Coordinates of C-alpha atoms in Angstrom, one line a residue:
M1150 CA 18.9 13.8 -35.4
L1151 CA 16.3 12.2 -33.1
M1152 CA 16.4 14.0 -29.7
L1153 CA 15.5 11.9 -26.7
S1154 CA 15.0 13.5 -23.3
P1155 CA 17.1 12.2 -20.4
L1156 CA 13.8 11.1 -18.9
Y1157 CA 13.7 8.2 -21.3
A1158 CA 15.5 6.0 -18.8
Y1159 CA 12.6 5.7 -16.5
A1160 CA 9.7 3.1 -16.6
Q1161 CA 6.9 2.0 -14.4
L1162 CA 6.0 -1.1 -12.5
S1163 CA 2.4 -0.9 -11.2
G1164 CA 0.5 1.9 -12.9
S1165 CA 1.0 5.6 -13.1
G1166 CA 2.8 7.4 -10.3
Y1167 CA 6.2 8.7 -9.1
Y1168 CA 9.2 6.3 -9.3
R1169 CA 12.9 6.1 -8.9
V1170 CA 15.1 3.9 -11.1
Q1171 CA 18.1 2.0 -9.6
N1172 CA 20.5 -0.2 -11.5
R1173 CA 20.8 -3.8 -10.3
Y1174 CA 24.5 -4.1 -11.1
T1175 CA 25.9 -0.8 -9.7
E1176 CA 23.1 0.0 -7.2
R1177 CA 23.2 3.6 -8.5
Y1178 CA 20.1 5.8 -9.1
L1179 CA 19.4 7.8 -12.2
S1180 CA 19.1 11.6 -11.9
I1181 CA 18.5 14.4 -14.4
V1182 CA 21.0 17.2 -14.6
D1183 CA 20.1 19.0 -17.8
T1184 CA 17.9 18.6 -20.9
R1185 CA 20.4 17.8 -23.7
A1186 CA 20.4 14.1 -24.2
S1187 CA 20.4 12.9 -27.8
Y1188 CA 20.0 9.6 -29.8
E1189 CA 21.0 9.5 -33.5
I1190 CA 20.7 6.7 -35.9
S1191 CA 23.5 6.4 -38.5
A1192 CA 22.5 7.2 -42.0
T1193 CA 24.2 4.0 -43.3
A1194 CA 23.7 1.3 -40.7
A1195 CA 20.5 0.7 -38.7
G1196 CA 22.3 -0.7 -35.7
N1197 CA 24.7 2.2 -35.5
V1198 CA 23.5 4.6 -32.8
I1199 CA 25.3 7.6 -31.5
A1200 CA 23.9 8.6 -28.1
D1201 CA 24.7 11.4 -25.7
L1202 CA 23.6 10.4 -22.2
D1203 CA 25.7 12.9 -20.2
A1204 CA 22.5 14.6 -19.0
L1205 CA 22.0 11.5 -16.7
Y1206 CA 24.2 11.2 -13.6
M1207 CA 24.3 8.1 -11.5
L1208 CA 24.0 8.6 -7.7
K1209 CA 24.9 6.0 -5.1
G1210 CA 23.7 6.2 -1.5
F1211 CA 20.0 6.7 -0.7
E1212 CA 20.2 8.7 2.5
N1213 CA 23.3 10.8 1.5
K1214 CA 22.4 11.7 -2.1
V1215 CA 19.0 10.4 -3.3
A1216 CA 16.3 10.8 -0.7
F1217 CA 16.2 14.6 -1.0
N1218 CA 17.1 15.0 -4.7
P1219 CA 14.1 15.9 -6.9
A1220 CA 16.2 15.0 -10.0
T1221 CA 15.9 11.3 -9.0
I1222 CA 12.0 11.4 -9.3
C1223 CA 9.9 11.0 -12.4
Y1224 CA 6.1 10.7 -12.9
V1225 CA 5.4 7.7 -15.1
Q1226 CA 2.1 7.5 -17.1
T1227 CA 1.1 4.1 -18.3
I1228 CA 0.2 3.9 -22.0
G1229 CA -0.7 0.5 -23.4
A1230 CA 0.8 -2.8 -22.3
N1231 CA 4.5 -1.9 -22.1
S1232 CA 4.9 1.8 -23.1
C1233 CA 4.9 5.0 -21.0
N1234 CA 5.2 8.7 -21.0
L1235 CA 7.4 10.5 -18.5
E1236 CA 7.4 13.8 -16.7
G1237 CA 10.0 15.3 -14.4
Q1238 CA 12.2 18.4 -13.8
G1239 CA 9.7 20.5 -15.8
L1240 CA 9.9 18.2 -18.9
D1241 CA 7.3 16.1 -20.7
F1242 CA 9.0 13.3 -22.7
Y1243 CA 6.3 12.8 -25.3
E1244 CA 5.8 16.5 -25.9
Q1245 CA 9.5 17.0 -26.5
T1246 CA 10.3 13.9 -28.6
N1247 CA 6.9 12.6 -29.9
L1248 CA 8.1 9.2 -28.7
L1249 CA 7.0 6.8 -26.0
L1250 CA 9.4 4.7 -24.0
N1251 CA 9.2 0.9 -23.6
Y1252 CA 9.9 -1.5 -20.7
A1253 CA 10.3 -5.2 -20.5
D1254 CA 9.6 -7.2 -17.3
R1255 CA 12.4 -9.7 -16.8
G1256 CA 10.3 -11.7 -14.3
N1257 CA 12.9 -11.4 -11.6
G1258 CA 11.9 -8.0 -10.1
Y1259 CA 13.9 -6.1 -12.7
Y1260 CA 13.2 -4.4 -16.0
W1261 CA 14.9 -3.6 -19.3
L1262 CA 14.4 0.0 -20.4
Y1263 CA 14.7 0.7 -24.1
G1264 CA 13.8 3.0 -26.9
T1265 CA 13.1 2.3 -30.6
A1266 CA 13.5 5.1 -33.1
T1267 CA 13.4 5.3 -36.9
K1268 CA 15.1 7.5 -39.5
G1269 CA 13.8 6.9 -43.0
T1270 CA 13.8 3.2 -43.6
L1271 CA 16.3 2.6 -40.7
S1272 CA 15.3 1.5 -37.3
A1273 CA 17.2 0.9 -34.1
T1274 CA 16.4 -0.4 -30.5
K1275 CA 18.9 0.2 -27.7
Y1276 CA 18.8 -0.7 -24.0
L1277 CA 19.9 1.5 -21.2
A1278 CA 22.7 0.1 -19.1
D1279 CA 25.0 1.1 -16.2
D1280 CA 28.0 -1.2 -16.1
S1281 CA 30.9 1.2 -16.8
G1282 CA 33.0 -0.1 -13.9
E1283 CA 34.0 3.5 -13.0
E1284 CA 35.6 4.0 -9.6
D1285 CA 33.6 6.1 -7.1
Y1286 CA 35.5 9.4 -7.2
G1287 CA 32.8 11.1 -5.2
Y1288 CA 31.7 13.3 -8.1
E1289 CA 28.6 12.1 -9.9
K1290 CA 29.4 13.5 -13.3
Y1291 CA 31.7 10.6 -14.0
F1292 CA 28.8 8.2 -13.7
C1293 CA 26.8 8.5 -16.9
P1294 CA 24.9 5.4 -18.2
N1295 CA 25.5 3.9 -21.6
L1296 CA 23.7 1.7 -24.1
E1297 CA 23.8 -2.1 -23.6
T1298 CA 27.3 -3.4 -23.1
T1299 CA 26.1 -6.4 -21.1
K1300 CA 22.7 -7.9 -20.3
E1301 CA 23.5 -7.7 -16.6
G1302 CA 24.2 -4.0 -16.7
R1303 CA 20.8 -3.3 -18.4
E1304 CA 18.6 -4.6 -15.5
W1305 CA 16.9 -1.9 -13.5
K1306 CA 14.7 -1.8 -10.4
I1307 CA 11.7 0.5 -10.5
Y1308 CA 10.8 1.9 -7.0
P1309 CA 7.6 3.8 -6.3
V1310 CA 8.0 6.9 -4.1
T1311 CA 6.3 6.2 -0.8
Q1312 CA 6.6 7.2 2.9
D1313 CA 8.7 4.1 3.6
N1314 CA 12.2 4.5 4.9
D1315 CA 14.0 3.6 1.7
R1316 CA 11.5 5.1 -0.7
Y1317 CA 10.5 8.5 0.6
F1318 CA 11.2 12.0 -0.6
G1319 CA 12.2 14.5 2.1
I1320 CA 13.8 17.9 2.5
K1321 CA 17.5 18.3 3.5
P1322 CA 17.9 21.6 5.5
D1323 CA 20.1 24.2 4.0
V1324 CA 20.7 26.2 7.1
K1325 CA 20.2 26.1 10.9
A1326 CA 19.1 29.2 12.7
S1327 CA 21.0 29.1 15.9
A1328 CA 18.8 31.7 17.5
N1329 CA 16.0 29.1 17.9
N1330 CA 17.6 25.9 16.7
L1331 CA 15.2 25.6 13.7
Y1332 CA 16.2 24.2 10.3
W1333 CA 15.3 25.9 7.0
S1334 CA 15.5 25.1 3.3
T1335 CA 14.2 26.1 -0.1
L1336 CA 12.8 23.8 -2.8
Y1337 CA 11.9 24.0 -6.5
A1338 CA 10.4 20.8 -7.9
G1339 CA 8.5 19.6 -10.9
F1340 CA 5.8 17.8 -8.9
P1341 CA 2.9 19.0 -6.6
F1342 CA 3.3 18.2 -2.9
K1343 CA 2.3 18.7 0.7
A1344 CA 4.3 18.4 3.9
S1345 CA 3.7 14.9 5.4
A1346 CA 4.2 16.2 9.0
E1347 CA 2.2 19.1 10.5
T1348 CA 5.4 20.6 11.9
T1349 CA 6.9 21.0 8.5
K1350 CA 5.8 24.4 7.2
L1351 CA 5.8 25.7 3.6
Y1352 CA 5.9 29.4 2.7
T1353 CA 6.0 31.9 -0.1
V1354 CA 7.7 35.3 0.1
S1355 CA 4.7 37.6 -0.5
D1356 CA 6.5 40.9 0.0
V1357 CA 9.7 42.6 0.9
D1358 CA 10.1 45.7 3.2
Y1359 CA 13.5 47.1 2.1
T1360 CA 13.4 49.9 4.7
A1361 CA 12.8 47.6 7.7
G1362 CA 14.9 44.8 6.2
Y1363 CA 12.2 42.1 6.1
A1364 CA 11.2 39.2 3.8
I1365 CA 7.5 38.7 4.5
V1366 CA 6.3 35.1 4.2
E1367 CA 2.9 33.5 4.1
E1368 CA 2.1 29.9 4.8
I1369 CA 0.8 27.5 2.1
T1370 CA -1.8 25.3 3.8
G1371 CA -2.9 23.2 0.8
I1372 CA -1.2 21.4 -2.1
V1373 CA 1.8 23.2 -3.5
P1374 CA 1.5 23.1 -7.3
K1375 CA 4.4 21.9 -9.4
Q1376 CA 7.1 24.4 -10.3
T1377 CA 6.3 26.6 -7.3
P1378 CA 9.4 27.8 -5.4
V1379 CA 8.9 27.6 -1.6
L1380 CA 10.6 28.3 1.7
V1381 CA 10.5 25.3 4.1
L1382 CA 10.6 25.4 7.9
C1383 CA 11.8 21.9 8.6
S1384 CA 10.6 19.5 11.3
G1385 CA 14.2 18.3 11.9
S1386 CA 17.7 18.0 10.7
T1387 CA 17.4 15.0 8.3
P1388 CA 15.3 14.4 5.2
K1389 CA 13.5 11.5 6.9
E1390 CA 12.0 14.0 9.4
N1391 CA 10.9 16.3 6.6
K1392 CA 9.0 14.0 4.2
L1393 CA 6.7 15.2 1.5
T1394 CA 3.6 13.6 0.1
L1395 CA 3.6 13.8 -3.7
Y1396 CA 0.6 14.3 -5.9
A1397 CA -0.2 13.8 -9.6
P1398 CA 1.2 16.5 -12.0
S1399 CA -2.3 17.8 -12.6
A1400 CA -2.9 18.6 -8.9
T1401 CA -3.5 22.3 -8.2
G1402 CA -3.6 24.4 -5.1
E1403 CA -4.0 28.0 -3.8
V1404 CA -0.7 29.7 -3.3
P1405 CA -0.2 33.2 -1.9
D1406 CA 1.7 35.9 -3.9
N1407 CA 5.3 34.7 -4.4
R1408 CA 8.5 36.6 -5.1
L1409 CA 10.8 33.6 -4.9
V1410 CA 12.3 32.3 -8.1
G1411 CA 13.2 28.6 -8.6
N1412 CA 16.1 27.0 -10.5
Y1413 CA 16.1 23.4 -11.8
Y1414 CA 19.7 22.8 -12.9
C1415 CA 23.3 23.5 -11.8
N1416 CA 25.5 21.5 -14.1
D1417 CA 28.8 23.3 -14.1
V1418 CA 30.7 21.4 -16.8
T1419 CA 32.2 22.3 -20.1
G1420 CA 30.5 21.7 -23.4
T1421 CA 26.8 21.5 -24.4
H1422 CA 25.7 20.1 -21.1
R1423 CA 26.6 23.2 -19.1
N1424 CA 23.4 24.5 -17.5
V1425 CA 23.8 27.1 -14.8
T1426 CA 22.1 30.2 -13.5
A1427 CA 24.7 32.8 -12.4
Y1428 CA 24.3 34.3 -8.9
R1429 CA 24.2 38.1 -9.0
P1430 CA 24.9 39.5 -5.5
A1431 CA 23.5 42.9 -6.3
N1432 CA 20.1 41.6 -7.2
M1433 CA 19.7 38.2 -5.5
R1434 CA 19.5 37.0 -1.9
M1435 CA 19.8 33.4 -0.8
L1436 CA 18.5 31.6 2.3
G1437 CA 20.9 32.0 5.2
V1438 CA 21.2 33.4 8.7
T1439 CA 22.0 36.7 10.2
A1440 CA 25.1 37.3 12.4
D1441 CA 23.0 36.6 15.5
G1442 CA 21.6 33.4 14.1
R1443 CA 18.2 34.3 12.7
P1444 CA 16.8 33.0 9.4
A1445 CA 17.0 35.5 6.6
F1446 CA 17.6 36.0 2.9
V1447 CA 21.2 37.2 2.7
K1448 CA 23.9 38.2 0.2
S1449 CA 26.0 35.2 -0.6
N1450 CA 29.4 34.4 -2.2
I1451 CA 28.3 31.5 -4.4
S1452 CA 28.9 31.4 -8.2
Y1453 CA 25.7 29.7 -9.3
I1454 CA 22.2 29.0 -8.0
P1455 CA 22.1 25.4 -6.7
A1456 CA 19.9 22.8 -8.4
N1457 CA 16.3 22.7 -7.2
K1458 CA 16.8 25.7 -5.0
C1459 CA 15.3 29.2 -4.8
Y1460 CA 16.5 32.8 -4.6
L1461 CA 14.8 36.1 -3.8
P1462 CA 15.3 38.8 -6.5
V1463 CA 15.8 42.3 -5.0
Y1464 CA 16.6 45.8 -5.9
S1465 CA 20.3 46.8 -6.1
S1466 CA 19.8 49.0 -3.0
A1467 CA 18.5 46.1 -0.9
P1468 CA 20.1 45.4 2.5
D1469 CA 22.5 42.5 2.6
E1470 CA 20.1 40.7 5.0
L1471 CA 16.4 40.5 4.8
L1472 CA 15.0 38.9 8.0
I1473 CA 12.2 36.3 7.5
I1474 CA 9.0 37.4 9.2
T1475 CA 5.4 36.0 8.8
A1476 CA 2.8 38.3 7.3
D1477 CA 0.7 38.1 10.5
D1478 CA 3.7 39.2 12.7
Y1479 CA 4.6 41.9 10.3
K1480 CA 1.0 43.3 10.4
K1481 CA 0.9 43.2 14.2
G1482 CA 4.3 44.7 14.6
L1483 CA 5.6 41.6 16.3
S1484 CA 8.9 41.3 14.6
G1485 CA 10.6 39.2 17.3
I1486 CA 12.9 42.2 18.1
E1487 CA 12.3 42.8 21.7
D1488 CA 13.9 46.3 22.3
V1489 CA 11.6 49.3 22.8
R1490 CA 13.0 52.8 22.2
V1491 CA 11.8 56.2 23.3
A1492 CA 10.4 58.3 20.5
D1493 CA 12.5 61.4 21.0
K1494 CA 15.7 59.3 20.1
V1495 CA 14.3 58.4 16.7
N1496 CA 15.2 60.3 13.6
T1497 CA 12.1 62.0 12.2
Q1498 CA 13.0 60.8 8.7
E1499 CA 12.4 57.2 9.6
I1500 CA 9.2 55.5 8.4
W1501 CA 6.5 54.9 10.9
Y1502 CA 3.8 52.2 11.1
T1503 CA 0.9 51.5 13.4
L1504 CA 0.7 48.1 15.0
D1505 CA -1.7 46.9 12.4
G1506 CA 0.8 47.6 9.6
R1507 CA -0.6 50.9 8.4
R1508 CA 2.1 53.3 7.2
L1509 CA 2.0 56.9 8.5
Q1510 CA 3.0 60.0 6.5
S1511 CA 5.0 61.5 9.4
K1512 CA 6.0 61.0 13.0
P1513 CA 2.7 60.6 15.0
T1514 CA 1.7 63.1 17.7
T1515 CA -0.8 60.7 19.4
K1516 CA 0.6 58.8 22.3
G1517 CA 1.0 55.0 21.8
L1518 CA 3.2 52.1 20.5
Y1519 CA 4.4 52.2 16.9
I1520 CA 6.9 50.4 14.7
V1521 CA 9.9 52.3 13.2
N1522 CA 12.3 50.3 11.0
G1523 CA 11.3 47.1 12.7
K1524 CA 11.6 48.5 16.2
K1525 CA 8.9 49.0 18.8
V1526 CA 8.8 52.7 19.7
I1527 CA 6.7 54.5 22.4
V1528 CA 5.5 58.0 21.7
K1529 CA 5.0 59.8 25.0

């Protein structure tokens, strides 16, 4: 069997770069949901091809489903006059298949996308199409492309990813912290990027204080390398307000220590295309909010880690909520918790810190301001 990655459906228009692919007939966009597409030539007839394209889902609606979905983006590298290699969702098409993909300019702003493979003395060329006529049931798994049923269904538009309103990639917030009306998200993507707006902040989780109940974060100020799980402080409530600038796959950057773990796929279907990461409440925390509306990594009730999202692995004894705090604020003792307690009301078994973050072996005897389990405490 000749195995073809689901990325084979993409092609390029004007040189190497990031693109989305939209069908002319259905207006649906291609997205990648797992890595198990296949393409097999019959042993008896060169034109007989058995293909499994269920790793490709078709999405309709740019603002509602496509703009913030990393699975709809692929990096296309031009090779020769009409061939290309493709990278996306952690995959390299040529490395996996030893095949290049072809595209044919139809001269009307659309392309045919096709692959040619051989098996012994047999050869077959097939064109990607999306003309199934399926009703929109609201669940993308019913929308898988096929191989050339009509010429109209095999015409595709190749869109470069830009900052334009109908071409951008942005972050859709996962949660709103009602304590300060700020929006947060996580992202795990197969491409390097930076935030387009200065007000969109990107972080790693550099450490966890289990006693105080903190997830300590550090800002990434440069390029975020591909396959780097990040926490995002959003500029607004819509993907259009949280645009990212994408860089070539080879782009690198300096990233602080990171405890976050990313997940590419969440394809909860039966059969060979099922690709999920189970959520374990004892050892994982997801982005959420505390009871009083502050951003935190919290115990969740989900079954699987969502696609292109991140989780924080923790010890089984971890608190249900780990409040998000910057490394600078943690070191300074500025946790955002305003109450100050008198030292003689504090249990001597609690852990003490100086304001610069230095842990003490016991309750201090020197007068001053200290931090005990995230609380400011005065020793008189």
